[in-house]
Coordinates of N, CA, C and O in Angstrom, one line a residue:
M120 N 0.5 -0.9 0.3 CA 0.1 -0.5 0.1 C 1.2 1.1 0.1 O 1.8 1.8 0.4
G121 N 0.3 2.2 -0.5 CA 0.7 3.9 -0.8 C 0.8 4.0 0.6 O -0.2 4.4 1.7
R122 N 1.0 5.8 0.6 CA 1.1 6.4 1.5 C -0.5 6.8 1.5 O -1.5 7.1 0.6
I123 N -1.2 7.7 2.6 CA -2.9 8.0 2.2 C -2.8 9.5 2.2 O -1.4 10.2 2.7
R124 N -2.7 9.5 1.4 CA -3.0 11.7 0.9 C -3.6 12.0 1.7 O -5.2 11.9 2.5
H125 N -3.6 13.3 2.3 CA -4.1 14.0 3.0 C -4.5 15.5 2.2 O -5.0 15.1 1.6
K126 N -5.0 15.7 3.1 CA -6.6 17.4 2.9 C -5.6 18.0 2.2 O -4.6 18.4 2.8
R127 N -5.8 18.1 1.0 CA -5.4 19.2 0.5 C -6.6 21.3 0.8 O -6.2 22.1 -0.3
T128 N -7.6 20.4 1.6 CA -8.2 22.1 2.3 C -8.1 22.0 2.9 O -7.9 22.3 4.0
H129 N -7.9 23.9 3.0 CA -7.8 24.6 4.3 C -9.5 25.3 4.8 O -9.6 25.9 4.6
H130 N -9.2 24.6 6.6 CA -10.2 24.9 7.3 C -10.2 25.7 8.1 O -10.9 26.5 9.0
A131 N -8.7 27.1 8.5 CA -8.9 28.7 8.8 C -9.2 27.9 9.9 O -10.4 28.9 11.1
R132 N -9.4 27.1 11.1 CA -9.5 27.0 12.0 C -9.2 27.5 13.5 O -9.3 27.8 14.6
R133 N -7.7 28.6 12.5 CA -6.9 28.6 13.8 C -7.5 29.9 13.7 O -7.1 30.9 15.4
D134 N -7.8 31.1 13.3 CA -8.2 32.2 12.5 C -9.7 32.0 13.6 O -10.0 33.7 13.9
V135 N -10.5 31.3 13.3 CA -11.8 31.4 14.2 C -11.8 31.5 15.3 O -12.0 32.3 16.2
S136 N -10.4 30.8 16.4 CA -10.3 30.8 17.9 C -9.1 31.9 18.1 O -9.5 32.5 19.2
R137 N -8.6 32.6 16.9 CA -7.7 33.9 17.8 C -8.9 35.3 17.2 O -8.9 35.3 18.5
A138 N -10.1 35.8 16.3 CA -10.7 35.9 16.9 C -11.9 35.6 18.1 O -12.6 37.0 18.2
A139 N -12.0 34.8 18.1 CA -12.8 34.7 19.7 C -12.6 35.5 21.2 O -13.2 35.1 21.4
R140 N -10.5 35.2 21.1 CA -10.3 35.3 21.8 C -10.8 37.0 22.1 O -10.4 37.8 21.2
T141 N -10.8 37.6 24.0 CA -10.5 38.5 23.7 C -9.5 39.5 25.5 O -10.0 40.4 25.6
R142 N -7.9 38.7 24.8 CA -7.3 39.3 26.1 C -6.9 40.7 25.8 O -6.7 42.0 26.0
A143 N -7.0 40.7 23.8 CA -6.2 42.3 23.7 C -7.7 43.2 22.6 O -7.1 43.3 21.8
R144 N -8.3 42.8 23.7 CA -10.0 43.7 22.6 C -9.4 45.3 23.6 O -9.2 46.0 24.7
K145 N -10.2 45.5 22.4 CA -10.5 47.5 22.6 C -10.9 47.6 23.0 O -12.1 47.3 22.9
L146 N -11.3 49.4 23.3 CA -12.0 49.6 23.7 C -13.5 49.8 22.7 O -12.6 50.5 21.6
D147 N -14.4 50.4 22.4 CA -15.2 50.8 21.7 C -15.4 52.4 21.6 O -15.1 52.8 21.5
Q148 N -15.2 52.3 20.4 CA -15.2 53.5 19.9 C -16.4 55.0 21.0 O -16.0 55.9 20.9
D149 N -17.2 54.2 21.1 CA -18.4 55.2 22.2 C -17.3 55.5 23.3 O -17.7 56.3 23.8
Q150 N -16.8 54.3 23.4 CA -15.9 54.8 25.2 C -14.5 55.6 25.4 O -14.3 55.9 25.7
V151 N -13.7 56.0 23.7 CA -12.7 56.3 23.4 C -13.3 57.8 23.5 O -12.7 58.5 23.6
H152 N -14.9 57.8 22.9 CA -14.8 59.5 22.4 C -15.2 59.8 23.7 O -15.0 61.2 23.8
S153 N -16.0 59.0 24.6 CA -15.7 59.8 26.0 C -14.9 60.1 27.2 O -14.6 60.6 27.8
N154 N -13.7 59.4 26.2 CA -12.6 59.6 27.0 C -11.8 60.4 27.0 O -11.2 61.3 27.4
L155 N -12.2 61.6 25.5 CA -11.3 62.0 25.2 C -12.6 63.6 25.4 O -11.6 64.1 25.9
S156 N -13.3 63.3 25.4 CA -14.4 64.2 25.3 C -14.3 64.6 27.1 O -14.9 66.0 27.3
D157 N -14.1 63.7 27.9 CA -14.7 64.2 29.4 C -13.5 64.6 29.7 O -12.2 64.3 30.0
P158 N -13.3 66.0 30.3 CA -11.9 66.5 30.7 C -10.9 65.6 32.2 O -10.3 65.7 32.0
T159 N -11.9 65.0 32.9 CA -11.4 64.6 34.6 C -10.9 63.0 34.1 O -10.0 62.6 33.8
K160 N -11.4 63.1 32.4 CA -11.2 61.4 32.1 C -10.4 61.2 32.0 O -9.3 60.2 31.9
R161 N -9.7 62.2 31.1 CA -9.1 62.7 29.9 C -7.1 62.7 30.5 O -6.4 62.0 30.7
S162 N -8.2 63.7 31.9 CA -6.3 63.8 32.6 C -6.6 62.9 33.5 O -4.7 62.5 32.9
A163 N -6.7 62.1 33.1 CA -6.6 60.7 34.4 C -5.8 59.6 34.0 O -4.9 59.1 34.4
L164 N -6.6 59.4 32.7 CA -5.7 58.4 31.4 C -4.2 59.4 30.6 O -3.5 58.3 31.2
E165 N -4.1 60.5 31.0 CA -2.9 60.8 31.0 C -2.0 61.5 31.5 O -0.5 60.9 31.8
N166 N -2.2 61.5 33.4 CA -1.2 61.8 33.8 C -1.9 60.5 35.0 O -2.1 61.3 36.3
P167 N -1.4 59.6 34.8 CA -2.5 58.5 36.0 C -1.0 59.1 37.3 O 0.2 59.5 38.0
Q168 N -2.0 58.6 38.7 CA -1.8 59.1 39.4 C -0.5 57.6 40.1 O 0.3 57.9 40.5
D169 N -1.7 56.3 39.3 CA -0.4 54.9 40.6 C -0.2 54.4 39.7 O -0.6 54.8 38.2
L170 N 1.2 53.9 39.2 CA 1.5 52.8 38.4 C 1.1 51.5 38.1 O 0.1 51.0 39.8
D171 N 0.8 51.2 37.3 CA 0.1 50.2 37.1 C 1.2 48.8 36.1 O 2.1 48.9 35.2
M172 N 0.9 47.3 37.2 CA 2.9 46.5 37.1 C 2.6 45.4 35.6 O 2.9 45.5 35.2
E173 N 0.8 45.8 35.4 CA 0.5 44.9 34.5 C 0.7 45.1 32.5 O 0.8 44.7 31.9
V174 N 0.9 46.5 32.5 CA 0.6 47.3 31.4 C 2.0 47.7 30.6 O 3.3 48.6 32.2
A175 N 2.4 48.5 30.1 CA 3.9 48.4 29.5 C 3.7 50.2 29.5 O 3.1 51.1 29.8
G176 N 5.3 50.1 30.7 CA 5.8 51.7 30.5 C 5.2 51.8 31.8 O 4.9 53.6 32.7
L177 N 4.7 51.1 32.9 CA 3.7 51.2 33.9 C 2.2 52.1 33.6 O 2.1 53.0 35.0
G178 N 1.9 52.2 33.0 CA 0.8 52.5 32.5 C 1.3 54.6 32.4 O -0.1 55.2 32.2
A179 N 1.9 55.1 32.7 CA 2.5 55.7 32.2 C 2.6 56.7 31.0 O 1.6 58.0 31.0
Y180 N 2.5 56.5 30.0 CA 2.3 56.8 28.6 C 1.1 55.5 28.0 O 1.5 55.1 27.5
Y181 N 0.4 56.6 27.2 CA -1.1 56.0 27.3 C -1.5 56.7 26.1 O -1.4 58.6 26.3
C182 N -1.9 56.2 24.7 CA -2.4 56.8 23.9 C -3.7 56.6 23.8 O -4.2 54.9 23.4
I183 N -4.7 57.2 23.8 CA -6.4 57.9 24.6 C -7.3 56.9 23.4 O -7.8 56.0 23.3
P184 N -7.0 57.8 21.5 CA -7.4 57.5 20.7 C -7.5 55.9 20.3 O -8.3 55.2 20.3
C185 N -6.0 55.3 20.3 CA -6.4 53.8 19.5 C -5.9 53.3 21.1 O -5.8 51.6 20.9
D186 N -5.5 54.0 22.7 CA -6.3 52.6 23.4 C -4.5 51.6 23.5 O -4.9 50.3 23.3
R187 N -3.7 52.6 23.6 CA -2.7 51.5 23.9 C -1.8 52.2 24.8 O -1.3 52.8 24.8
H188 N -0.8 51.7 25.3 CA 0.2 51.6 26.1 C 1.4 51.4 25.9 O 1.4 50.5 24.9
F189 N 2.8 52.7 26.2 CA 4.0 52.3 25.4 C 5.2 52.3 26.7 O 5.0 52.8 27.4
P190 N 5.7 51.9 26.2 CA 6.8 51.7 27.5 C 7.4 52.4 27.6 O 8.1 52.7 29.1
S191 N 8.1 54.0 26.7 CA 9.0 55.1 26.6 C 8.0 56.5 26.0 O 6.6 56.3 25.2
D192 N 8.4 57.4 26.5 CA 7.4 58.8 25.9 C 8.0 58.4 24.6 O 6.8 59.3 23.4
E193 N 9.1 58.2 24.1 CA 9.9 58.4 22.9 C 8.6 56.9 22.0 O 9.0 57.7 20.9
A194 N 9.0 56.4 22.0 CA 7.8 55.1 21.8 C 6.4 55.1 21.4 O 5.7 55.7 20.5
R195 N 5.8 56.2 22.7 CA 4.6 57.1 22.2 C 4.8 58.6 21.5 O 3.8 58.6 20.2
E196 N 5.3 59.4 20.9 CA 5.5 60.2 20.4 C 6.3 59.3 18.7 O 5.3 60.1 17.9
V197 N 6.6 58.0 18.6 CA 7.2 58.0 17.5 C 5.4 57.3 16.5 O 4.8 57.0 15.8
H198 N 4.5 56.8 17.6 CA 3.1 55.8 17.7 C 2.3 57.6 17.2 O 1.8 57.2 16.2
R199 N 2.1 58.7 17.7 CA 1.6 59.6 17.4 C 2.4 60.1 16.0 O 0.9 60.5 14.9
R200 N 3.2 59.6 15.3 CA 3.1 60.3 13.9 C 2.8 59.8 13.2 O 3.6 59.8 11.7
S201 N 3.1 58.7 12.9 CA 2.6 57.0 12.5 C 0.7 57.6 12.1 O 0.2 58.6 12.8
K202 N 0.9 56.3 10.6 CA 0.0 56.7 9.4 C -0.9 56.1 10.3 O -3.4 56.3 10.1
L203 N -1.4 55.7 11.3 CA -2.4 53.9 11.7 C -3.3 55.0 12.6 O -4.5 55.3 13.0
H204 N -2.8 56.0 13.5 CA -2.8 57.3 14.6 C -3.7 58.4 14.3 O -4.0 58.3 14.7
K205 N -3.2 59.0 13.2 CA -3.8 59.6 12.2 C -5.3 59.1 11.7 O -5.2 59.7 12.3
R206 N -5.1 58.2 11.6 CA -6.6 57.3 11.0 C -7.5 57.7 11.9 O -8.3 57.4 12.0
V207 N -7.2 56.7 12.9 CA -7.8 57.0 14.5 C -8.8 57.5 14.2 O -9.5 57.6 14.7
E208 N -7.5 58.7 15.3 CA -7.5 60.3 15.2 C -8.6 60.7 14.8 O -9.8 62.1 15.4
K209 N -8.6 60.8 13.5 CA -9.3 61.6 12.6 C -10.7 60.8 12.9 O -11.5 61.4 12.8
K210 N -10.8 59.5 12.7 CA -12.2 58.7 12.5 C -13.4 59.3 13.6 O -14.3 59.7 14.3
V211 N -12.3 59.0 15.7 CA -12.9 59.5 16.6 C -12.8 61.0 17.0 O -14.4 61.3 17.5
K212 N -12.3 62.0 15.8 CA -12.9 63.5 16.1 C -13.9 63.6 15.1 O -14.5 64.3 15.1
E213 N -13.8 62.7 13.9 CA -14.7 63.5 12.9 C -16.5 62.4 13.5 O -17.5 62.9 13.3
E214 N -16.6 61.8 14.3 CA -17.6 60.7 13.4 C -18.3 60.6 14.7 O -17.1 60.0 16.3
E215 N -19.6 61.0 15.2 CA -19.9 60.6 16.5 C -20.3 58.9 16.8 O -21.1 58.8 15.9
P216 N -20.2 58.6 17.5 CA -20.3 57.4 18.9 C -21.9 57.4 18.5 O -23.0 58.3 19.2
Y217 N -23.0 56.5 18.2 CA -23.5 55.7 18.3 C -25.4 55.5 19.5 O -23.7 55.8 20.2
T218 N -26.2 56.8 19.5 CA -26.7 56.2 20.9 C -27.5 55.1 21.0 O -27.7 54.5 19.8
G219 N -28.2 54.9 22.3 CA -28.7 53.7 21.9 C -30.0 53.5 21.1 O -30.7 52.7 20.4
A220 N -30.4 55.0 21.5 CA -31.8 55.4 20.5 C -31.1 55.7 18.9 O -32.7 54.6 18.3
E221 N -30.4 55.5 19.0 CA -29.8 54.9 17.3 C -29.7 53.9 17.3 O -30.4 53.4 15.7
A222 N -29.8 53.2 17.9 CA -29.4 51.8 17.1 C -31.5 50.8 17.7 O -30.8 49.9 16.4
Y223 N -31.8 51.4 18.4 CA -33.6 51.1 18.6 C -33.8 51.3 16.8 O -34.5 50.5 16.4
R224 N -33.4 52.8 17.0 CA -34.3 53.5 15.6 C -33.7 52.3 14.0 O -34.7 51.8 12.9
A225 N -32.2 51.7 14.0 CA -31.7 51.1 13.0 C -32.4 49.6 13.0 O -32.6 49.0 12.3
A226 N -32.3 49.4 14.6 CA -33.6 47.2 13.8 C -34.8 48.2 14.0 O -35.6 47.0 13.6
G227 N -35.1 48.3 14.2 CA -36.6 49.5 14.3 C -37.7 48.7 15.3 O -39.0 48.1 15.2
I228 N -37.1 49.0 16.6 CA -37.4 49.0 17.3 C -38.2 49.8 17.9 O -37.2 50.9 18.3
G229 N -39.3 49.8 18.2 CA -40.0 51.1 19.0 C -40.4 52.5 18.0 O -40.7 53.4 18.9
I230 N -40.8 52.0 17.5 CA -40.9 52.9 16.0 C -42.4 52.9 15.3 O -42.0 51.2 14.9
D231 N -43.2 53.8 15.3 CA -44.6 53.3 15.2 C -45.0 54.4 13.7 O -45.1 55.6 14.6
N232 N -44.5 54.2 12.8 CA -44.9 54.7 11.8 C -46.4 55.0 11.3 O -46.3 55.9 10.2
R233 N -47.1 54.1 11.8 CA -48.3 54.3 10.8 C -48.7 54.5 9.9 O -50.0 54.6 9.0
Q234 N -48.1 53.2 9.5 CA -48.2 52.9 7.9 C -48.6 51.4 7.6 O -48.3 50.3 7.4
R235 N -50.2 51.2 7.9 CA -51.0 49.8 8.4 C -51.9 50.0 7.3 O -52.6 51.2 7.1
T236 N -52.0 48.8 6.6 CA -53.3 48.4 5.9 C -55.0 48.9 7.0 O -54.5 47.5 7.4
A237 N -55.7 49.0 6.0 CA -56.9 48.6 7.0 C -57.7 47.5 7.2 O -57.1 47.1 5.9
K238 N -57.9 46.5 7.5 CA -57.8 45.4 7.7 C -59.7 45.2 7.3 O -60.3 46.1 7.8
N239 N -59.7 44.0 6.1 CA -60.7 43.9 5.8 C -61.8 42.7 6.4 O -61.2 42.2 6.8

């Protein structure tokens, strides 16, 4: 008997399980927008009072629009000059986040347009 032929199709199981993980989850757009618009939250994130041992740079160097911590101030400045940061910052500043009412309207929940047909 000869060798057994292996399947030649790729099932991409690795990518599905990788997408399901939430360990590197970023903040949603409405959370980032509230962090940028509220001066108390913004100052607390830019100048933390206590250091966090779990994040890079002890939590002292943080980019609010991108929701990323950096090991040094130089690394954060290089990031701020990058195209990725500029795109994210532009998106956060230009687009207003959706509200709960807008989400319900988009789903058609709670809206009565009185467009009914008469029953005979």
